[in-house]
mmCIF file of C-alpha atoms and ligand atoms in Angstrom:
data_model
loop_
_atom_site.group_PDB
_atom_site.id
_atom_site.type_symbol
_atom_site.label_atom_id
_atom_site.label_comp_id
_atom_site.label_asym_id
_atom_site.label_seq_id
_atom_site.Cartn_x
_atom_site.Cartn_y
_atom_site.Cartn_z
ATOM 1 C CA MET A 718 238.543 102.167 198.950
ATOM 2 C CA ALA A 719 235.916 101.038 201.367
ATOM 3 C CA LYS A 720 234.446 97.611 201.002
ATOM 4 C CA VAL A 721 231.367 96.080 202.591
ATOM 5 C CA ASN A 722 231.423 93.187 205.004
ATOM 6 C CA GLU A 723 231.032 90.538 202.316
ATOM 7 C CA HIS A 724 229.516 88.056 204.757
ATOM 8 C CA TYR A 725 226.253 90.027 204.582
ATOM 9 C CA ARG A 726 226.026 88.981 200.942
ATOM 10 C CA LYS A 727 225.849 85.345 201.980
ATOM 11 C CA LEU A 728 222.588 85.882 203.863
ATOM 12 C CA SER A 729 219.808 83.978 202.134
ATOM 13 C CA ALA A 730 217.822 87.241 202.406
ATOM 14 C CA GLY A 731 215.230 88.189 205.038
ATOM 15 C CA TYR A 732 213.111 85.898 202.932
ATOM 16 C CA LEU A 733 210.407 84.713 205.319
ATOM 17 C CA PHE A 734 208.460 87.716 206.581
ATOM 18 C CA PRO A 735 208.784 89.856 203.422
ATOM 19 C CA GLU A 736 207.527 86.893 201.393
ATOM 20 C CA ILE A 737 204.559 86.458 203.753
ATOM 21 C CA GLY A 738 203.849 90.180 203.291
ATOM 22 C CA ARG A 739 204.105 89.924 199.512
ATOM 23 C CA ARG A 740 201.713 86.977 199.233
ATOM 24 C CA THR A 741 199.296 88.573 201.686
ATOM 25 C CA ARG A 742 199.230 91.832 199.688
ATOM 26 C CA LEU A 743 198.642 90.009 196.403
ATOM 27 C CA PHE A 744 195.782 88.041 197.944
ATOM 28 C CA GLN A 745 194.227 91.152 199.470
ATOM 29 C CA GLU A 746 194.390 92.976 196.119
ATOM 30 C CA SER A 747 192.552 90.180 194.339
ATOM 31 C CA HIS A 748 190.129 89.642 197.268
ATOM 32 C CA PRO A 749 189.359 93.116 198.651
ATOM 33 C CA GLU A 750 186.421 91.685 200.636
ATOM 34 C CA ALA A 751 188.633 89.279 202.612
ATOM 35 C CA GLU A 752 189.163 90.181 206.267
ATOM 36 C CA ILE A 753 192.536 88.640 206.859
ATOM 37 C CA LEU A 754 193.404 87.348 210.335
ATOM 38 C CA ARG A 755 197.029 86.997 211.348
ATOM 39 C CA LEU A 756 198.156 84.082 213.458
ATOM 40 C CA GLY A 757 201.548 84.417 211.947
ATOM 41 C CA ILE A 758 203.695 86.677 214.017
ATOM 42 C CA GLY A 759 205.227 86.286 217.438
ATOM 43 C CA ASN A 760 204.131 89.690 218.644
ATOM 44 C CA THR A 761 202.187 90.397 221.824
ATOM 45 C CA THR A 762 198.786 92.091 221.488
ATOM 46 C CA GLU A 763 197.360 92.719 224.976
ATOM 47 C CA PRO A 764 198.021 95.902 226.989
ATOM 48 C CA LEU A 765 200.549 96.160 229.799
ATOM 49 C CA THR A 766 199.062 95.381 233.201
ATOM 50 C CA PRO A 767 198.291 98.063 235.861
ATOM 51 C CA ALA A 768 201.267 97.428 238.165
ATOM 52 C CA ILE A 769 203.638 97.722 235.214
ATOM 53 C CA ILE A 770 202.040 100.905 233.926
ATOM 54 C CA GLU A 771 202.468 102.306 237.433
ATOM 55 C CA GLY A 772 206.152 101.308 237.418
ATOM 56 C CA LEU A 773 206.691 103.014 234.069
ATOM 57 C CA HIS A 774 204.899 106.153 235.281
ATOM 58 C CA ASP A 775 207.131 106.141 238.330
ATOM 59 C CA GLY A 776 210.135 105.956 235.985
ATOM 60 C CA VAL A 777 208.904 109.018 234.101
ATOM 61 C CA GLU A 778 208.108 110.951 237.305
ATOM 62 C CA ARG A 779 211.634 110.383 238.593
ATOM 63 C CA LEU A 780 212.983 112.222 235.585
ATOM 64 C CA ALA A 781 210.819 115.233 236.413
ATOM 65 C CA SER A 782 212.563 116.303 239.583
ATOM 66 C CA VAL A 783 216.128 117.229 240.361
ATOM 67 C CA GLU A 784 216.245 114.959 243.435
ATOM 68 C CA THR A 785 215.438 111.810 241.503
ATOM 69 C CA TYR A 786 216.649 112.632 237.992
ATOM 70 C CA SER A 787 219.191 110.219 236.509
ATOM 71 C CA GLY A 788 221.192 110.332 233.300
ATOM 72 C CA TYR A 789 223.358 107.461 232.119
ATOM 73 C CA GLY A 790 223.181 104.473 234.408
ATOM 74 C CA ASP A 791 225.418 101.415 234.609
ATOM 75 C CA GLU A 792 225.668 99.786 231.196
ATOM 76 C CA GLN A 793 224.963 96.387 232.768
ATOM 77 C CA GLY A 794 221.695 97.655 234.263
ATOM 78 C CA SER A 795 220.462 99.216 237.494
ATOM 79 C CA ALA A 796 221.508 97.509 240.713
ATOM 80 C CA ASP A 797 217.840 97.419 241.805
ATOM 81 C CA LEU A 798 216.725 95.498 238.767
ATOM 82 C CA ARG A 799 219.644 93.078 238.916
ATOM 83 C CA LYS A 800 218.861 92.415 242.586
ATOM 84 C CA ALA A 801 215.203 91.827 241.756
ATOM 85 C CA LEU A 802 216.185 89.347 239.043
ATOM 86 C CA GLN A 803 218.584 87.657 241.442
ATOM 87 C CA ALA A 804 215.663 87.193 243.873
ATOM 88 C CA PHE A 805 213.429 85.964 241.044
ATOM 89 C CA TYR A 806 215.943 83.232 240.195
ATOM 90 C CA ALA A 807 216.521 82.429 243.876
ATOM 91 C CA SER A 808 212.782 81.798 244.257
ATOM 92 C CA ARG A 809 213.313 79.000 241.740
ATOM 93 C CA GLY A 810 216.377 77.606 243.456
ATOM 94 C CA VAL A 811 218.956 79.234 241.164
ATOM 95 C CA GLU A 812 221.619 81.256 243.002
ATOM 96 C CA LEU A 813 223.275 83.994 240.965
ATOM 97 C CA GLU A 814 225.522 86.925 241.788
ATOM 98 C CA THR A 815 224.294 90.316 240.627
ATOM 99 C CA ASP A 816 227.402 90.824 238.493
ATOM 100 C CA GLU A 817 226.504 87.682 236.559
ATOM 101 C CA LEU A 818 223.330 89.455 235.387
ATOM 102 C CA PHE A 819 223.392 91.943 232.509
ATOM 103 C CA ILE A 820 220.321 94.019 231.651
ATOM 104 C CA SER A 821 219.813 94.829 227.985
ATOM 105 C CA ASP A 822 217.289 96.153 225.506
ATOM 106 C CA GLY A 823 216.134 92.648 224.635
ATOM 107 C CA ALA A 824 216.917 89.024 223.967
ATOM 108 C CA LYS A 825 217.246 89.523 220.235
ATOM 109 C CA PRO A 826 220.194 91.898 220.531
ATOM 110 C CA ASP A 827 221.814 89.721 223.197
ATOM 111 C CA SER A 828 221.392 86.520 221.220
ATOM 112 C CA ALA A 829 222.800 88.333 218.185
ATOM 113 C CA ASN A 830 225.753 89.916 220.007
ATOM 114 C CA ILE A 831 226.870 87.116 222.306
ATOM 115 C CA GLN A 832 228.795 85.320 219.532
ATOM 116 C CA SER A 833 231.190 88.274 219.297
ATOM 117 C CA ILE A 834 233.008 87.271 222.503
ATOM 118 C CA PHE A 835 233.940 83.855 221.073
ATOM 119 C CA SER A 836 236.634 82.883 218.632
ATOM 120 C CA GLN A 837 236.105 83.501 214.960
ATOM 121 C CA THR A 838 236.998 79.861 214.347
ATOM 122 C CA SER A 839 234.239 78.452 216.586
ATOM 123 C CA ILE A 840 232.178 75.667 215.112
ATOM 124 C CA VAL A 841 228.568 76.588 215.739
ATOM 125 C CA ALA A 842 225.536 74.326 216.040
ATOM 126 C CA PHE A 843 221.858 75.247 215.905
ATOM 127 C CA GLN A 844 218.544 73.577 216.455
ATOM 128 C CA ASP A 845 216.782 73.198 213.128
ATOM 129 C CA PRO A 846 214.217 74.798 212.890
ATOM 130 C CA ALA A 847 215.240 77.841 214.968
ATOM 131 C CA TYR A 848 214.815 81.565 215.540
ATOM 132 C CA PRO A 849 216.743 82.898 212.495
ATOM 133 C CA VAL A 850 218.851 85.400 214.487
ATOM 134 C CA TYR A 851 221.298 82.762 215.753
ATOM 135 C CA VAL A 852 222.281 81.537 212.288
ATOM 136 C CA ASP A 853 222.242 84.934 210.567
ATOM 137 C CA THR A 854 224.493 86.632 213.116
ATOM 138 C CA ASN A 855 227.059 83.851 212.866
ATOM 139 C CA VAL A 856 226.942 84.146 209.077
ATOM 140 C CA ILE A 857 227.575 87.898 209.361
ATOM 141 C CA ALA A 858 230.441 87.195 211.749
ATOM 142 C CA GLY A 859 232.021 85.009 209.071
ATOM 143 C CA ARG A 860 231.676 81.612 210.720
ATOM 144 C CA SER A 861 229.817 80.017 207.805
ATOM 145 C CA GLY A 862 230.492 79.168 204.192
ATOM 146 C CA GLU A 863 228.067 79.968 201.407
ATOM 147 C CA PHE A 864 224.332 79.321 201.487
ATOM 148 C CA ASN A 865 223.432 76.136 199.732
ATOM 149 C CA GLN A 866 220.093 76.489 197.900
ATOM 150 C CA GLU A 867 219.510 72.788 197.569
ATOM 151 C CA SER A 868 219.922 71.844 201.219
ATOM 152 C CA GLY A 869 218.717 75.196 202.565
ATOM 153 C CA THR A 870 221.763 75.307 204.852
ATOM 154 C CA TYR A 871 224.997 77.264 205.132
ATOM 155 C CA ASP A 872 228.228 75.366 204.670
ATOM 156 C CA ASN A 873 230.319 74.903 207.817
ATOM 157 C CA LEU A 874 227.418 75.399 210.239
ATOM 158 C CA VAL A 875 226.055 72.412 212.130
ATOM 159 C CA TYR A 876 222.301 71.847 211.967
ATOM 160 C CA LEU A 877 220.662 69.667 214.606
ATOM 161 C CA PRO A 878 217.337 68.515 213.180
ATOM 162 C CA CYS A 879 214.282 68.556 215.420
ATOM 163 C CA ALA A 880 211.429 66.357 214.301
ATOM 164 C CA LYS A 881 208.557 64.304 215.615
ATOM 165 C CA GLU A 882 210.940 61.366 216.093
ATOM 166 C CA ASN A 883 213.019 63.194 218.727
ATOM 167 C CA ASN A 884 210.109 65.164 220.202
ATOM 168 C CA PHE A 885 211.513 68.293 218.550
ATOM 169 C CA PHE A 886 214.603 68.346 220.735
ATOM 170 C CA PRO A 887 217.830 67.565 218.899
ATOM 171 C CA ASP A 888 220.094 64.574 219.423
ATOM 172 C CA LEU A 889 223.647 65.454 220.460
ATOM 173 C CA PRO A 890 225.915 66.492 217.602
ATOM 174 C CA ASP A 891 228.061 63.608 216.406
ATOM 175 C CA GLU A 892 230.944 65.947 215.692
ATOM 176 C CA ARG A 893 232.727 68.330 218.024
ATOM 177 C CA VAL A 894 231.136 71.779 218.186
ATOM 178 C CA ASP A 895 232.116 74.840 220.205
ATOM 179 C CA LEU A 896 228.954 76.948 220.465
ATOM 180 C CA LEU A 897 225.469 75.489 220.740
ATOM 181 C CA TYR A 898 222.272 77.522 220.520
ATOM 182 C CA LEU A 899 219.291 76.024 222.310
ATOM 183 C CA CYS A 900 215.906 77.663 222.739
ATOM 184 C CA SER A 901 213.360 76.208 225.164
ATOM 185 C CA PRO A 902 210.387 76.622 225.123
ATOM 186 C CA ASN A 903 211.137 76.681 221.441
ATOM 187 C CA ASN A 904 210.189 79.164 218.798
ATOM 188 C CA PRO A 905 208.874 77.876 216.371
ATOM 189 C CA THR A 906 208.040 74.312 217.488
ATOM 190 C CA GLY A 907 206.626 75.075 220.956
ATOM 191 C CA ALA A 908 208.632 72.107 222.302
ATOM 192 C CA VAL A 909 210.131 72.299 225.797
ATOM 193 C CA ALA A 910 213.315 70.457 226.729
ATOM 194 C CA THR A 911 213.124 68.184 229.767
ATOM 195 C CA LYS A 912 215.752 68.201 232.535
ATOM 196 C CA GLN A 913 217.169 64.931 231.185
ATOM 197 C CA GLN A 914 217.491 66.355 227.667
ATOM 198 C CA LEU A 915 219.255 69.492 228.914
ATOM 199 C CA GLN A 916 221.477 67.432 231.215
ATOM 200 C CA LYS A 917 222.794 65.526 228.175
ATOM 201 C CA TYR A 918 223.711 68.805 226.509
ATOM 202 C CA VAL A 919 225.324 70.194 229.645
ATOM 203 C CA ASP A 920 227.363 67.001 230.021
ATOM 204 C CA TYR A 921 228.401 67.228 226.365
ATOM 205 C CA ALA A 922 229.352 70.905 226.721
ATOM 206 C CA ARG A 923 231.441 70.296 229.846
ATOM 207 C CA LYS A 924 233.211 67.368 228.230
ATOM 208 C CA HIS A 925 234.098 69.365 225.092
ATOM 209 C CA ARG A 926 234.470 72.776 226.762
ATOM 210 C CA ALA A 927 231.681 73.988 224.505
ATOM 211 C CA VAL A 928 229.298 76.801 225.418
ATOM 212 C CA ILE A 929 225.514 76.503 225.344
ATOM 213 C CA ILE A 930 223.684 79.714 224.529
ATOM 214 C CA PHE A 931 220.279 79.118 226.048
ATOM 215 C CA ASP A 932 217.401 81.336 224.940
ATOM 216 C CA ALA A 933 214.725 81.157 227.636
ATOM 217 C CA SER A 934 212.519 83.964 226.269
ATOM 218 C CA TYR A 935 209.392 81.843 226.726
ATOM 219 C CA SER A 936 210.263 80.358 230.133
ATOM 220 C CA GLU A 937 207.263 81.962 231.837
ATOM 221 C CA TYR A 938 204.923 80.028 229.518
ATOM 222 C CA ILE A 939 205.919 76.763 231.186
ATOM 223 C CA SER A 940 203.134 75.576 233.461
ATOM 224 C CA ASP A 941 204.434 72.029 233.982
ATOM 225 C CA ASP A 942 206.621 72.326 237.081
ATOM 226 C CA THR A 943 208.701 69.284 236.164
ATOM 227 C CA LEU A 944 210.113 71.189 233.153
ATOM 228 C CA PRO A 945 213.174 73.448 233.618
ATOM 229 C CA ARG A 946 212.601 77.202 233.231
ATOM 230 C CA SER A 947 216.276 78.038 233.512
ATOM 231 C CA ILE A 948 219.254 76.039 232.310
ATOM 232 C CA TYR A 949 220.862 76.631 235.711
ATOM 233 C CA GLU A 950 218.399 74.140 237.159
ATOM 234 C CA ILE A 951 220.672 71.574 235.475
ATOM 235 C CA ASP A 952 223.762 70.308 237.344
ATOM 236 C CA GLY A 953 226.973 71.749 235.945
ATOM 237 C CA ALA A 954 225.284 74.339 233.708
ATOM 238 C CA LYS A 955 227.076 77.319 235.257
ATOM 239 C CA GLU A 956 230.348 75.971 233.891
ATOM 240 C CA CYS A 957 229.134 75.895 230.316
ATOM 241 C CA ALA A 958 225.948 77.897 229.702
ATOM 242 C CA ILE A 959 224.901 81.468 229.058
ATOM 243 C CA GLU A 960 221.204 82.194 229.486
ATOM 244 C CA ILE A 961 219.333 84.918 227.606
ATOM 245 C CA ASN A 962 215.860 86.060 228.582
ATOM 246 C CA SER A 963 213.456 88.920 228.044
ATOM 247 C CA PHE A 964 210.472 90.819 229.366
ATOM 248 C CA SER A 965 208.973 90.784 225.840
ATOM 249 C CA LYS A 966 206.866 87.632 225.970
ATOM 250 C CA PHE A 967 206.923 87.479 229.794
ATOM 251 C CA ALA A 968 205.251 90.877 230.323
ATOM 252 C CA GLY A 969 204.305 92.248 226.895
ATOM 253 C CA PHE A 970 207.473 94.377 226.572
ATOM 254 C CA THR A 971 207.931 93.657 222.831
ATOM 255 C CA GLY A 972 207.681 97.371 222.060
ATOM 256 C CA VAL A 973 208.991 98.592 225.414
ATOM 257 C CA ARG A 974 212.336 96.708 225.104
ATOM 258 C CA LEU A 975 214.005 95.059 228.088
ATOM 259 C CA GLY A 976 215.896 91.801 228.483
ATOM 260 C CA TRP A 977 218.780 90.251 230.350
ATOM 261 C CA SER A 978 221.610 87.786 230.000
ATOM 262 C CA ILE A 979 223.420 85.666 232.547
ATOM 263 C CA VAL A 980 227.100 84.908 232.143
ATOM 264 C CA PRO A 981 228.216 82.886 235.182
ATOM 265 C CA LYS A 982 231.702 83.463 236.521
ATOM 266 C CA GLU A 983 232.220 79.714 236.674
ATOM 267 C CA LEU A 984 231.856 79.498 232.908
ATOM 268 C CA VAL A 985 235.093 78.401 231.247
ATOM 269 C CA VAL A 986 236.128 77.764 227.680
ATOM 270 C CA GLU A 987 239.210 75.991 226.355
ATOM 271 C CA ASP A 988 241.547 78.945 226.784
ATOM 272 C CA SER A 989 239.961 80.901 229.644
ATOM 273 C CA GLU A 990 240.070 81.074 233.405
ATOM 274 C CA PRO A 991 236.783 81.223 235.339
ATOM 275 C CA GLY A 992 235.508 84.815 235.231
ATOM 276 C CA GLU A 993 237.087 85.801 231.933
ATOM 277 C CA VAL A 994 234.039 85.161 229.731
ATOM 278 C CA ASN A 995 231.917 87.118 232.215
ATOM 279 C CA ARG A 996 234.410 90.024 231.970
ATOM 280 C CA LEU A 997 234.444 89.877 228.176
ATOM 281 C CA TRP A 998 230.668 90.235 228.018
ATOM 282 C CA PHE A 999 230.912 93.143 230.459
ATOM 283 C CA ARG A 1000 233.548 94.691 228.204
ATOM 284 C CA ARG A 1001 231.451 94.112 225.124
ATOM 285 C CA GLN A 1002 228.352 95.674 226.674
ATOM 286 C CA THR A 1003 230.152 98.663 228.176
ATOM 287 C CA THR A 1004 231.797 99.350 224.816
ATOM 288 C CA PHE A 1005 228.865 98.870 222.450
ATOM 289 C CA PHE A 1006 225.833 99.604 224.623
ATOM 290 C CA ASN A 1007 224.894 102.471 226.914
ATOM 291 C CA GLY A 1008 222.361 100.684 229.079
ATOM 292 C CA ALA A 1009 218.635 100.050 228.887
ATOM 293 C CA SER A 1010 216.293 103.016 229.368
ATOM 294 C CA ASN A 1011 215.972 104.054 233.016
ATOM 295 C CA VAL A 1012 212.197 104.478 232.609
ATOM 296 C CA VAL A 1013 211.867 100.984 231.190
ATOM 297 C CA GLN A 1014 213.990 99.468 233.941
ATOM 298 C CA ARG A 1015 211.454 100.825 236.490
ATOM 299 C CA GLY A 1016 208.847 98.964 234.452
ATOM 300 C CA GLY A 1017 210.973 95.805 234.707
ATOM 301 C CA LEU A 1018 211.151 96.194 238.483
ATOM 302 C CA ALA A 1019 207.358 96.419 238.543
ATOM 303 C CA VAL A 1020 207.106 93.181 236.528
ATOM 304 C CA LEU A 1021 209.103 91.425 239.240
ATOM 305 C CA SER A 1022 206.984 92.796 242.099
ATOM 306 C CA LYS A 1023 204.369 90.547 243.680
ATOM 307 C CA GLU A 1024 201.471 92.231 241.840
ATOM 308 C CA GLY A 1025 203.439 92.437 238.608
ATOM 309 C CA LEU A 1026 204.219 88.719 238.626
ATOM 310 C CA SER A 1027 200.652 87.803 239.376
ATOM 311 C CA GLU A 1028 199.312 90.077 236.619
ATOM 312 C CA CYS A 1029 201.812 88.685 234.120
ATOM 313 C CA ARG A 1030 200.749 85.166 235.037
ATOM 314 C CA GLN A 1031 197.177 86.146 234.090
ATOM 315 C CA LEU A 1032 198.344 87.709 230.848
ATOM 316 C CA ILE A 1033 200.207 84.520 229.975
ATOM 317 C CA SER A 1034 197.154 82.401 230.858
ATOM 318 C CA TYR A 1035 195.148 84.498 228.421
ATOM 319 C CA TYR A 1036 197.547 83.665 225.574
ATOM 320 C CA MET A 1037 197.742 80.042 226.664
ATOM 321 C CA GLU A 1038 193.951 79.799 226.556
ATOM 322 C CA ASN A 1039 194.232 81.045 222.961
ATOM 323 C CA ALA A 1040 196.731 78.249 222.339
ATOM 324 C CA ARG A 1041 194.270 75.720 223.765
ATOM 325 C CA ILE A 1042 191.471 77.016 221.501
ATOM 326 C CA ILE A 1043 193.679 76.790 218.407
ATOM 327 C CA ARG A 1044 194.905 73.338 219.334
ATOM 328 C CA GLU A 1045 191.402 72.025 219.953
ATOM 329 C CA GLY A 1046 190.199 73.304 216.586
ATOM 330 C CA LEU A 1047 193.106 71.790 214.691
ATOM 331 C CA VAL A 1048 192.844 68.467 216.492
ATOM 332 C CA SER A 1049 189.096 68.319 215.736
ATOM 333 C CA LEU A 1050 190.068 68.360 212.037
ATOM 334 C CA GLY A 1051 192.344 65.383 212.591
ATOM 335 C CA LEU A 1052 195.511 67.434 212.056
ATOM 336 C CA SER A 1053 198.778 66.554 213.816
ATOM 337 C CA VAL A 1054 199.592 69.359 216.233
ATOM 338 C CA PHE A 1055 202.598 69.827 218.533
ATOM 339 C CA GLY A 1056 203.524 72.468 221.091
ATOM 340 C CA GLY A 1057 201.024 74.881 222.585
ATOM 341 C CA ASP A 1058 201.057 73.322 226.087
ATOM 342 C CA ASN A 1059 203.950 75.216 227.632
ATOM 343 C CA ALA A 1060 204.621 77.667 224.799
ATOM 344 C CA PRO A 1061 202.505 80.125 222.809
ATOM 345 C CA TYR A 1062 203.220 78.386 219.486
ATOM 346 C CA LEU A 1063 201.500 75.495 217.770
ATOM 347 C CA TRP A 1064 203.476 73.471 215.299
ATOM 348 C CA LEU A 1065 201.329 71.768 212.781
ATOM 349 C CA LYS A 1066 202.237 68.973 210.371
ATOM 350 C CA THR A 1067 200.906 70.076 207.007
ATOM 351 C CA PRO A 1068 198.206 67.717 205.741
ATOM 352 C CA GLY A 1069 198.773 65.528 202.686
ATOM 353 C CA ASN A 1070 202.526 66.161 202.661
ATOM 354 C CA MET A 1071 202.085 69.687 201.354
ATOM 355 C CA THR A 1072 205.106 71.958 201.561
ATOM 356 C CA SER A 1073 204.958 74.706 204.155
ATOM 357 C CA TRP A 1074 204.355 77.364 201.484
ATOM 358 C CA GLU A 1075 201.666 75.302 199.738
ATOM 359 C CA PHE A 1076 199.824 75.101 203.034
ATOM 360 C CA PHE A 1077 200.332 78.842 203.606
ATOM 361 C CA ASP A 1078 198.557 79.581 200.301
ATOM 362 C CA LYS A 1079 195.794 77.057 200.963
ATOM 363 C CA LEU A 1080 195.083 78.416 204.448
ATOM 364 C CA LEU A 1081 195.065 81.985 203.149
ATOM 365 C CA GLU A 1082 192.819 81.229 200.173
ATOM 366 C CA GLU A 1083 190.306 79.039 201.976
ATOM 367 C CA THR A 1084 190.154 80.708 205.418
ATOM 368 C CA TRP A 1085 191.830 84.129 205.050
ATOM 369 C CA VAL A 1086 194.127 83.208 207.929
ATOM 370 C CA ILE A 1087 197.869 83.877 207.886
ATOM 371 C CA GLY A 1088 200.356 81.570 209.567
ATOM 372 C CA THR A 1089 204.098 81.095 209.238
ATOM 373 C CA PRO A 1090 205.645 78.443 206.970
ATOM 374 C CA GLY A 1091 207.878 76.152 209.011
ATOM 375 C CA SER A 1092 210.482 76.015 206.256
ATOM 376 C CA GLY A 1093 211.294 79.668 206.983
ATOM 377 C CA PHE A 1094 212.968 78.573 210.232
ATOM 378 C CA GLY A 1095 215.291 76.016 208.671
ATOM 379 C CA PRO A 1096 215.173 73.003 206.377
ATOM 380 C CA ALA A 1097 213.816 70.639 209.064
ATOM 381 C CA GLY A 1098 210.766 72.940 209.309
ATOM 382 C CA GLU A 1099 209.661 71.965 205.794
ATOM 383 C CA GLY A 1100 206.252 70.316 205.901
ATOM 384 C CA TYR A 1101 205.347 72.134 209.111
ATOM 385 C CA PHE A 1102 203.500 75.329 209.881
ATOM 386 C CA ARG A 1103 203.537 77.655 212.902
ATOM 387 C CA LEU A 1104 200.458 79.261 214.402
ATOM 388 C CA SER A 1105 200.891 81.836 217.137
ATOM 389 C CA ALA A 1106 198.637 82.195 220.170
ATOM 390 C CA PHE A 1107 199.377 85.921 220.455
ATOM 391 C CA GLY A 1108 196.140 87.670 219.485
ATOM 392 C CA HIS A 1109 192.878 89.048 220.783
ATOM 393 C CA ARG A 1110 190.527 86.280 221.892
ATOM 394 C CA GLU A 1111 187.802 87.202 219.393
ATOM 395 C CA ASP A 1112 190.272 87.065 216.487
ATOM 396 C CA ILE A 1113 191.577 83.697 217.623
ATOM 397 C CA GLU A 1114 188.045 82.341 217.922
ATOM 398 C CA GLU A 1115 187.105 83.695 214.518
ATOM 399 C CA ALA A 1116 190.248 82.238 212.914
ATOM 400 C CA VAL A 1117 189.635 78.827 214.453
ATOM 401 C CA GLU A 1118 185.973 78.907 213.406
ATOM 402 C CA ARG A 1119 187.018 79.656 209.833
ATOM 403 C CA ILE A 1120 189.695 76.983 209.810
ATOM 404 C CA THR A 1121 187.362 74.311 211.137
ATOM 405 C CA SER A 1122 184.488 75.220 208.820
ATOM 406 C CA ARG A 1123 186.279 76.198 205.615
ATOM 407 C CA LEU A 1124 189.581 74.364 205.351
ATOM 408 C CA LYS A 1125 189.195 71.603 202.768
ATOM 409 C CA LEU A 1126 191.024 68.504 203.901
HETATM 410 C C1 PLP B 1978 210.495 86.943 220.681
HETATM 411 C C2 PLP B 1978 211.811 86.246 220.855
HETATM 412 C C3 PLP B 1978 212.871 86.880 221.474
HETATM 413 C C4 PLP B 1978 212.609 88.249 222.039
HETATM 414 O O1 PLP B 1978 213.467 89.170 221.807
HETATM 415 P P1 PLP B 1978 213.351 90.636 222.405
HETATM 416 O O2 PLP B 1978 214.448 91.307 221.686
HETATM 417 O O3 PLP B 1978 213.588 90.517 223.869
HETATM 418 O O4 PLP B 1978 211.995 91.194 222.108
HETATM 419 C C5 PLP B 1978 214.052 86.210 221.658
HETATM 420 N N1 PLP B 1978 214.191 84.934 221.270
HETATM 421 C C6 PLP B 1978 213.180 84.272 220.674
HETATM 422 C C7 PLP B 1978 213.355 82.869 220.298
HETATM 423 C C8 PLP B 1978 211.977 84.924 220.439
HETATM 424 O O5 PLP B 1978 210.991 84.282 219.833
#
């Protein structure tokens, strides 16, 4: 008799976004006149830039002739694209070998799959609040106990709270952990770790032979050059850190799908030689994945070209100007706002100690604007609220105008 993977049953449900959808639908039904604006989701809205469209067209054209046609490529990605990424990192002072780079169909799948190369018995730590994929995939893999309604946490997982007091970057765990997920710039808080903060984690990881899984999906939103865009800017990180990144937020590839991971050969864990973890990820990818689309990889190459990079910088400035507009509006109301300087998310302390969901309802009812309750990203997100800077300028301006004129504080 077949049985299901019972760990799926532990998942506290895909509660957040379906619940936002449910409340939004109910509100729309009772207020058919309301034009709802969404500042809730982390999805890009502006079109791909000309150089990238050209790269994608080139990818399609190549499939049209027998001289340039290609079928399956290397599972770890085309040599061209890995070389271009190598050069991209080198321009920032990070030296990588091309076989330390693995192209994928996105940072979500990589951040979900990477845990599978580590021991079942690993003790896993997460920033709280965090992108839900890290916790959920470790639950599915059986590394957690049951979900605890009262605390909003899973037993046997280690939560590292991020709050105003620690500038939304967690203190080191006080117990020994094996895998550590860090995301900087952070979704949802918009906080960016400094070099000193990451150095502490790298030192901890080297001392305990732990592995840091560093999600840098928003690295291109960093404008402050003193802040690290890659964990490999930190001394010793190649011994203990895997970096995951994506073209999604960088170049608007959310629907196109392309990402990459870096597993340095120097990386070692308690029972491995240098190189083994890199080979395991290669094995995992070649077994479970058949490579990113060849058309899309031509698009990725175009992103990394001189024109592509400059166009993407403009695209990012557009979203960051949205972030500035949102921030200014919220601050003018006297609200406490974090993030939004080097990340496309604003993290707002709910006024009057409202819960995240209470504020969701209030914002929707009074301004017809949708945001994301902070508590959906982990218990430390309670009392906070995320607004996203991804949107068309006129919608952002309209939302901010409504918030500043209609929100009753
Ligand atoms: C959007 C996002 C990703 C992107 O994933 P893709 O699969 O590359 O689109 C990864 N990590 C975080 C934290 C994100 O917010």
